[in-house]
PDB file of N, CA and C in Angstrom:
ATOM      1  N   UNK A 229       0.806  -1.190   0.038  1.00 68.00           N
ATOM      2  CA  UNK A 229      -0.001  -0.043   0.034  1.00 68.00           C
ATOM      3  C   UNK A 229       0.877   1.237   0.041  1.00 68.00           C
ATOM      4  N   UNK A 230       2.005   1.244   0.674  1.00 85.00           N
ATOM      5  CA  UNK A 230       2.892   2.406   0.664  1.00 85.00           C
ATOM      6  C   UNK A 230       3.427   2.757  -0.745  1.00 85.00           C
ATOM      7  N   UNK A 231       3.738   1.776  -1.472  1.00 86.00           N
ATOM      8  CA  UNK A 231       4.235   1.918  -2.802  1.00 86.00           C
ATOM      9  C   UNK A 231       3.098   2.490  -3.686  1.00 86.00           C
ATOM     10  N   UNK A 232       1.802   2.017  -3.520  1.00 80.00           N
ATOM     11  CA  UNK A 232       0.770   2.596  -4.327  1.00 80.00           C
ATOM     12  C   UNK A 232       0.560   4.071  -3.901  1.00 80.00           C
ATOM     13  N   UNK A 233       0.661   4.365  -2.674  1.00 84.00           N
ATOM     14  CA  UNK A 233       0.553   5.868  -2.299  1.00 84.00           C
ATOM     15  C   UNK A 233       1.636   6.636  -2.888  1.00 84.00           C
ATOM     16  N   UNK A 234       2.861   6.157  -2.773  1.00 89.00           N
ATOM     17  CA  UNK A 234       4.012   6.920  -3.308  1.00 89.00           C
ATOM     18  C   UNK A 234       3.884   7.126  -4.828  1.00 89.00           C
ATOM     19  N   UNK A 235       3.462   6.008  -5.470  1.00 85.00           N
ATOM     20  CA  UNK A 235       3.306   6.123  -7.012  1.00 85.00           C
ATOM     21  C   UNK A 235       2.126   7.073  -7.381  1.00 85.00           C
ATOM     22  N   UNK A 236       1.165   7.064  -6.593  1.00 82.00           N
ATOM     23  CA  UNK A 236      -0.007   7.955  -6.822  1.00 82.00           C
ATOM     24  C   UNK A 236       0.359   9.412  -6.600  1.00 82.00           C
ATOM     25  N   UNK A 237       1.120   9.694  -5.639  1.00 87.00           N
ATOM     26  CA  UNK A 237       1.618  11.072  -5.400  1.00 87.00           C
ATOM     27  C   UNK A 237       2.556  11.526  -6.495  1.00 87.00           C
ATOM     28  N   UNK A 238       3.432  10.590  -6.884  1.00 88.00           N
ATOM     29  CA  UNK A 238       4.310  10.841  -7.983  1.00 88.00           C
ATOM     30  C   UNK A 238       3.618  11.146  -9.281  1.00 88.00           C
ATOM     31  N   UNK A 239       2.651  10.295  -9.564  1.00 86.00           N
ATOM     32  CA  UNK A 239       1.810  10.500 -10.867  1.00 86.00           C
ATOM     33  C   UNK A 239       1.054  11.850 -10.782  1.00 86.00           C
ATOM     34  N   UNK A 240       0.505  12.162  -9.611  1.00 86.00           N
ATOM     35  CA  UNK A 240      -0.210  13.441  -9.457  1.00 86.00           C
ATOM     36  C   UNK A 240       0.683  14.652  -9.697  1.00 86.00           C
ATOM     37  N   UNK A 241       1.881  14.579  -9.128  1.00 90.00           N
ATOM     38  CA  UNK A 241       2.924  15.634  -9.272  1.00 90.00           C
ATOM     39  C   UNK A 241       3.323  15.853 -10.702  1.00 90.00           C
ATOM     40  N   UNK A 242       3.636  14.706 -11.295  1.00 91.00           N
ATOM     41  CA  UNK A 242       3.998  14.831 -12.733  1.00 91.00           C
ATOM     42  C   UNK A 242       2.902  15.265 -13.656  1.00 91.00           C
ATOM     43  N   UNK A 243       1.636  14.950 -13.338  1.00 88.00           N
ATOM     44  CA  UNK A 243       0.534  15.321 -14.114  1.00 88.00           C
ATOM     45  C   UNK A 243       0.308  16.790 -13.963  1.00 88.00           C
ATOM     46  N   UNK A 244       0.512  17.441 -12.785  1.00 90.00           N
ATOM     47  CA  UNK A 244       0.443  18.809 -12.563  1.00 90.00           C
ATOM     48  C   UNK A 244       1.486  19.568 -13.323  1.00 90.00           C
ATOM     49  N   UNK A 245       2.721  18.995 -13.305  1.00 91.00           N
ATOM     50  CA  UNK A 245       3.756  19.699 -14.070  1.00 91.00           C
ATOM     51  C   UNK A 245       3.521  19.586 -15.611  1.00 91.00           C
ATOM     52  N   UNK A 246       3.011  18.467 -16.048  1.00 89.00           N
ATOM     53  CA  UNK A 246       2.643  18.330 -17.482  1.00 89.00           C
ATOM     54  C   UNK A 246       1.468  19.284 -17.835  1.00 89.00           C
ATOM     55  N   UNK A 247       0.604  19.432 -16.960  1.00 89.00           N
ATOM     56  CA  UNK A 247      -0.479  20.405 -17.266  1.00 89.00           C
ATOM     57  C   UNK A 247       0.015  21.822 -17.402  1.00 89.00           C
ATOM     58  N   UNK A 248       0.884  22.186 -16.508  1.00 90.00           N
ATOM     59  CA  UNK A 248       1.522  23.539 -16.627  1.00 90.00           C
ATOM     60  C   UNK A 248       2.338  23.619 -17.876  1.00 90.00           C
ATOM     61  N   UNK A 249       3.059  22.647 -18.382  1.00 88.00           N
ATOM     62  CA  UNK A 249       3.744  22.641 -19.681  1.00 88.00           C
ATOM     63  C   UNK A 249       2.802  22.932 -20.803  1.00 88.00           C
ATOM     64  N   UNK A 250       1.660  22.232 -20.755  1.00 85.00           N
ATOM     65  CA  UNK A 250       0.660  22.363 -21.872  1.00 85.00           C
ATOM     66  C   UNK A 250       0.063  23.836 -21.799  1.00 85.00           C
ATOM     67  N   UNK A 251      -0.252  24.317 -20.668  1.00 86.00           N
ATOM     68  CA  UNK A 251      -0.768  25.758 -20.522  1.00 86.00           C
ATOM     69  C   UNK A 251       0.169  26.756 -20.987  1.00 86.00           C
ATOM     70  N   UNK A 252       1.362  26.622 -20.625  1.00 87.00           N
ATOM     71  CA  UNK A 252       2.490  27.503 -21.139  1.00 87.00           C
ATOM     72  C   UNK A 252       2.626  27.476 -22.579  1.00 87.00           C
ATOM     73  N   UNK A 253       2.471  26.242 -23.125  1.00 84.00           N
ATOM     74  CA  UNK A 253       2.601  26.072 -24.646  1.00 84.00           C
ATOM     75  C   UNK A 253       1.464  26.762 -25.240  1.00 84.00           C
ATOM     76  N   UNK A 254       0.285  26.672 -24.636  1.00 82.00           N
ATOM     77  CA  UNK A 254      -0.938  27.289 -25.289  1.00 82.00           C
ATOM     78  C   UNK A 254      -0.797  28.797 -25.265  1.00 82.00           C
ATOM     79  N   UNK A 255      -0.232  29.383 -24.260  1.00 87.00           N
ATOM     80  CA  UNK A 255      -0.141  30.814 -24.119  1.00 87.00           C
ATOM     81  C   UNK A 255       1.022  31.454 -24.935  1.00 87.00           C
ATOM     82  N   UNK A 256       2.188  30.818 -24.900  1.00 85.00           N
ATOM     83  CA  UNK A 256       3.353  31.460 -25.430  1.00 85.00           C
ATOM     84  C   UNK A 256       3.956  30.822 -26.649  1.00 85.00           C
ATOM     85  N   UNK A 257       3.492  29.746 -27.135  1.00 75.00           N
ATOM     86  CA  UNK A 257       3.959  29.068 -28.328  1.00 75.00           C
ATOM     87  C   UNK A 257       3.497  29.767 -29.577  1.00 75.00           C
ATOM     88  N   UNK A 258       4.062  29.449 -30.668  1.00 74.00           N
ATOM     89  CA  UNK A 258       3.623  30.031 -32.019  1.00 74.00           C
ATOM     90  C   UNK A 258       2.242  29.399 -32.343  1.00 74.00           C
ATOM     91  N   UNK A 259       1.460  30.187 -33.088  1.00 69.00           N
ATOM     92  CA  UNK A 259       0.025  29.694 -33.256  1.00 69.00           C
ATOM     93  C   UNK A 259      -0.087  28.675 -34.372  1.00 69.00           C
ATOM     94  N   UNK A 260       1.001  28.311 -35.080  1.00 74.00           N
ATOM     95  CA  UNK A 260       1.003  27.396 -36.128  1.00 74.00           C
ATOM     96  C   UNK A 260       0.784  25.963 -35.453  1.00 74.00           C
ATOM     97  N   UNK A 261       0.270  25.043 -36.399  1.00 73.00           N
ATOM     98  CA  UNK A 261       0.132  23.627 -35.909  1.00 73.00           C
ATOM     99  C   UNK A 261       1.555  22.955 -35.682  1.00 73.00           C
ATOM    100  N   UNK A 262       1.680  22.506 -34.521  1.00 72.00           N
ATOM    101  CA  UNK A 262       3.054  21.867 -34.241  1.00 72.00           C
ATOM    102  C   UNK A 262       2.761  20.661 -33.332  1.00 72.00           C
ATOM    103  N   UNK A 263       3.495  19.612 -33.577  1.00 78.00           N
ATOM    104  CA  UNK A 263       3.477  18.398 -32.618  1.00 78.00           C
ATOM    105  C   UNK A 263       4.832  18.335 -32.057  1.00 78.00           C
ATOM    106  N   UNK A 264       4.992  18.677 -30.811  1.00 82.00           N
ATOM    107  CA  UNK A 264       6.332  18.545 -30.164  1.00 82.00           C
ATOM    108  C   UNK A 264       6.290  17.264 -29.251  1.00 82.00           C
ATOM    109  N   UNK A 265       7.429  16.761 -29.037  1.00 85.00           N
ATOM    110  CA  UNK A 265       7.513  15.524 -28.208  1.00 85.00           C
ATOM    111  C   UNK A 265       7.024  15.788 -26.856  1.00 85.00           C
ATOM    112  N   UNK A 266       7.352  16.883 -26.196  1.00 85.00           N
ATOM    113  CA  UNK A 266       6.934  17.149 -24.857  1.00 85.00           C
ATOM    114  C   UNK A 266       5.414  17.267 -24.696  1.00 85.00           C
ATOM    115  N   UNK A 267       4.757  17.780 -25.801  1.00 84.00           N
ATOM    116  CA  UNK A 267       3.215  17.769 -25.672  1.00 84.00           C
ATOM    117  C   UNK A 267       2.597  16.394 -25.919  1.00 84.00           C
ATOM    118  N   UNK A 268       3.279  15.496 -26.573  1.00 85.00           N
ATOM    119  CA  UNK A 268       2.837  14.170 -26.683  1.00 85.00           C
ATOM    120  C   UNK A 268       2.941  13.403 -25.450  1.00 85.00           C
ATOM    121  N   UNK A 269       4.116  13.615 -24.782  1.00 89.00           N
ATOM    122  CA  UNK A 269       4.453  12.974 -23.449  1.00 89.00           C
ATOM    123  C   UNK A 269       3.479  13.448 -22.398  1.00 89.00           C
ATOM    124  N   UNK A 270       3.208  14.703 -22.367  1.00 87.00           N
ATOM    125  CA  UNK A 270       2.363  15.296 -21.355  1.00 87.00           C
ATOM    126  C   UNK A 270       0.868  14.787 -21.552  1.00 87.00           C
ATOM    127  N   UNK A 271       0.427  14.665 -22.853  1.00 85.00           N
ATOM    128  CA  UNK A 271      -0.882  14.073 -23.119  1.00 85.00           C
ATOM    129  C   UNK A 271      -1.006  12.737 -22.661  1.00 85.00           C
ATOM    130  N   UNK A 272       0.053  11.828 -22.940  1.00 88.00           N
ATOM    131  CA  UNK A 272       0.047  10.492 -22.500  1.00 88.00           C
ATOM    132  C   UNK A 272       0.021  10.395 -20.995  1.00 88.00           C
ATOM    133  N   UNK A 273       0.800  11.271 -20.375  1.00 88.00           N
ATOM    134  CA  UNK A 273       0.812  11.260 -18.890  1.00 88.00           C
ATOM    135  C   UNK A 273      -0.654  11.638 -18.326  1.00 88.00           C
ATOM    136  N   UNK A 274      -1.298  12.598 -18.940  1.00 87.00           N
ATOM    137  CA  UNK A 274      -2.637  12.933 -18.577  1.00 87.00           C
ATOM    138  C   UNK A 274      -3.557  11.788 -18.671  1.00 87.00           C
ATOM    139  N   UNK A 275      -3.516  11.106 -19.797  1.00 87.00           N
ATOM    140  CA  UNK A 275      -4.414   9.890 -20.016  1.00 87.00           C
ATOM    141  C   UNK A 275      -4.075   8.753 -18.974  1.00 87.00           C
ATOM    142  N   UNK A 276      -2.812   8.611 -18.706  1.00 87.00           N
ATOM    143  CA  UNK A 276      -2.469   7.569 -17.638  1.00 87.00           C
ATOM    144  C   UNK A 276      -2.982   8.019 -16.316  1.00 87.00           C
ATOM    145  N   UNK A 277      -2.874   9.345 -16.015  1.00 87.00           N
ATOM    146  CA  UNK A 277      -3.347   9.828 -14.699  1.00 87.00           C
ATOM    147  C   UNK A 277      -4.869   9.550 -14.600  1.00 87.00           C
ATOM    148  N   UNK A 278      -5.696   9.868 -15.604  1.00 86.00           N
ATOM    149  CA  UNK A 278      -7.081   9.724 -15.511  1.00 86.00           C
ATOM    150  C   UNK A 278      -7.432   8.272 -15.461  1.00 86.00           C
ATOM    151  N   UNK A 279      -6.736   7.321 -16.161  1.00 87.00           N
ATOM    152  CA  UNK A 279      -7.002   5.928 -16.153  1.00 87.00           C
ATOM    153  C   UNK A 279      -6.669   5.384 -14.772  1.00 87.00           C
ATOM    154  N   UNK A 280      -5.556   5.744 -14.247  1.00 84.00           N
ATOM    155  CA  UNK A 280      -5.028   5.187 -12.888  1.00 84.00           C
ATOM    156  C   UNK A 280      -5.973   5.575 -11.801  1.00 84.00           C
ATOM    157  N   UNK A 281      -6.371   6.805 -11.727  1.00 84.00           N
ATOM    158  CA  UNK A 281      -7.190   7.268 -10.594  1.00 84.00           C
ATOM    159  C   UNK A 281      -8.632   6.835 -10.754  1.00 84.00           C
ATOM    160  N   UNK A 282      -9.053   6.687 -11.976  1.00 88.00           N
ATOM    161  CA  UNK A 282     -10.350   6.152 -12.246  1.00 88.00           C
ATOM    162  C   UNK A 282     -10.446   4.683 -11.755  1.00 88.00           C
ATOM    163  N   UNK A 283      -9.334   3.990 -12.074  1.00 88.00           N
ATOM    164  CA  UNK A 283      -9.365   2.485 -11.660  1.00 88.00           C
ATOM    165  C   UNK A 283      -9.319   2.455 -10.156  1.00 88.00           C
ATOM    166  N   UNK A 284      -8.586   3.258  -9.499  1.00 84.00           N
ATOM    167  CA  UNK A 284      -8.518   3.201  -8.016  1.00 84.00           C
ATOM    168  C   UNK A 284      -9.883   3.503  -7.403  1.00 84.00           C
ATOM    169  N   UNK A 285     -10.591   4.602  -7.980  1.00 86.00           N
ATOM    170  CA  UNK A 285     -11.974   4.816  -7.483  1.00 86.00           C
ATOM    171  C   UNK A 285     -12.930   3.722  -7.732  1.00 86.00           C
ATOM    172  N   UNK A 286     -12.822   3.059  -8.849  1.00 89.00           N
ATOM    173  CA  UNK A 286     -13.826   1.989  -9.038  1.00 89.00           C
ATOM    174  C   UNK A 286     -13.435   0.803  -8.168  1.00 89.00           C
ATOM    175  N   UNK A 287     -12.166   0.483  -7.939  1.00 87.00           N
ATOM    176  CA  UNK A 287     -11.800  -0.559  -7.047  1.00 87.00           C
ATOM    177  C   UNK A 287     -12.246  -0.333  -5.767  1.00 87.00           C
ATOM    178  N   UNK A 288     -12.122   0.994  -5.257  1.00 86.00           N
ATOM    179  CA  UNK A 288     -12.679   1.237  -3.885  1.00 86.00           C
ATOM    180  C   UNK A 288     -14.175   1.090  -3.767  1.00 86.00           C
ATOM    181  N   UNK A 289     -14.859   1.542  -4.845  1.00 89.00           N
ATOM    182  CA  UNK A 289     -16.327   1.312  -4.883  1.00 89.00           C
ATOM    183  C   UNK A 289     -16.642  -0.111  -4.843  1.00 89.00           C
ATOM    184  N   UNK A 290     -16.027  -1.002  -5.688  1.00 90.00           N
ATOM    185  CA  UNK A 290     -16.323  -2.393  -5.731  1.00 90.00           C
ATOM    186  C   UNK A 290     -16.023  -3.030  -4.308  1.00 90.00           C
ATOM    187  N   UNK A 291     -14.963  -2.601  -3.682  1.00 87.00           N
ATOM    188  CA  UNK A 291     -14.644  -3.048  -2.403  1.00 87.00           C
ATOM    189  C   UNK A 291     -15.719  -2.776  -1.325  1.00 87.00           C
ATOM    190  N   UNK A 292     -16.167  -1.535  -1.374  1.00 87.00           N
ATOM    191  CA  UNK A 292     -17.172  -1.118  -0.393  1.00 87.00           C
ATOM    192  C   UNK A 292     -18.536  -1.765  -0.726  1.00 87.00           C
ATOM    193  N   UNK A 293     -18.826  -1.993  -2.017  1.00 87.00           N
ATOM    194  CA  UNK A 293     -20.044  -2.663  -2.360  1.00 87.00           C
ATOM    195  C   UNK A 293     -20.006  -4.101  -1.980  1.00 87.00           C
ATOM    196  N   UNK A 294     -18.907  -4.822  -2.091  1.00 86.00           N
ATOM    197  CA  UNK A 294     -18.816  -6.204  -1.669  1.00 86.00           C
ATOM    198  C   UNK A 294     -18.806  -6.316  -0.124  1.00 86.00           C
ATOM    199  N   UNK A 295     -18.236  -5.405   0.528  1.00 84.00           N
ATOM    200  CA  UNK A 295     -18.283  -5.394   1.991  1.00 84.00           C
ATOM    201  C   UNK A 295     -19.765  -5.161   2.525  1.00 84.00           C
ATOM    202  N   UNK A 296     -20.450  -4.306   1.852  1.00 85.00           N
ATOM    203  CA  UNK A 296     -21.866  -4.090   2.221  1.00 85.00           C
ATOM    204  C   UNK A 296     -22.689  -5.316   2.014  1.00 85.00           C
ATOM    205  N   UNK A 297     -22.496  -5.961   0.909  1.00 82.00           N
ATOM    206  CA  UNK A 297     -23.228  -7.236   0.561  1.00 82.00           C
ATOM    207  C   UNK A 297     -22.864  -8.362   1.538  1.00 82.00           C
ATOM    208  N   UNK A 298     -21.617  -8.475   1.736  1.00 80.00           N
ATOM    209  CA  UNK A 298     -21.069  -9.548   2.739  1.00 80.00           C
ATOM    210  C   UNK A 298     -21.596  -9.242   4.178  1.00 80.00           C
ATOM    211  N   UNK A 299     -21.597  -8.011   4.521  1.00 77.00           N
ATOM    212  CA  UNK A 299     -22.137  -7.642   5.889  1.00 77.00           C
ATOM    213  C   UNK A 299     -23.676  -7.916   6.018  1.00 77.00           C
ATOM    214  N   UNK A 300     -24.467  -7.611   4.963  1.00 69.00           N
ATOM    215  CA  UNK A 300     -25.858  -7.859   5.007  1.00 69.00           C
ATOM    216  C   UNK A 300     -26.042  -9.355   5.034  1.00 69.00           C
ATOM    217  N   UNK A 301     -25.284 -10.162   4.305  1.00 66.00           N
ATOM    218  CA  UNK A 301     -25.390 -11.632   4.383  1.00 66.00           C
ATOM    219  C   UNK A 301     -25.051 -12.230   5.776  1.00 66.00           C
ATOM    220  N   UNK A 302     -24.021 -11.656   6.361  1.00 64.00           N
ATOM    221  CA  UNK A 302     -23.583 -12.080   7.633  1.00 64.00           C
ATOM    222  C   UNK A 302     -24.592 -11.858   8.741  1.00 64.00           C
ATOM    223  N   UNK A 303     -25.185 -10.701   8.629  1.00 67.00           N
ATOM    224  CA  UNK A 303     -26.143 -10.236   9.736  1.00 67.00           C
ATOM    225  C   UNK A 303     -27.442 -11.093   9.566  1.00 67.00           C
ATOM    226  N   UNK A 304     -27.856 -11.409   8.471  1.00 62.00           N
ATOM    227  CA  UNK A 304     -29.115 -12.167   8.357  1.00 62.00           C
ATOM    228  C   UNK A 304     -29.025 -13.610   8.602  1.00 62.00           C
TER     229      UNK A 304
END
């Protein structure tokens, strides 16, 4: 569990930095269409962040749902 927390914090911090890179690029970069490697990496990091934390939320919801069903079965 400690490793999961550390990796979650690391992922959140890198996602914040990547979001700042994208915002800075939107404000200060030339207006022409360009695909830079750092923008692709930041976009992939954002998608990984959304997938990782969505999976954690759904696992917690399934865990609580299973605990509720098991508790109701145990009490009756």
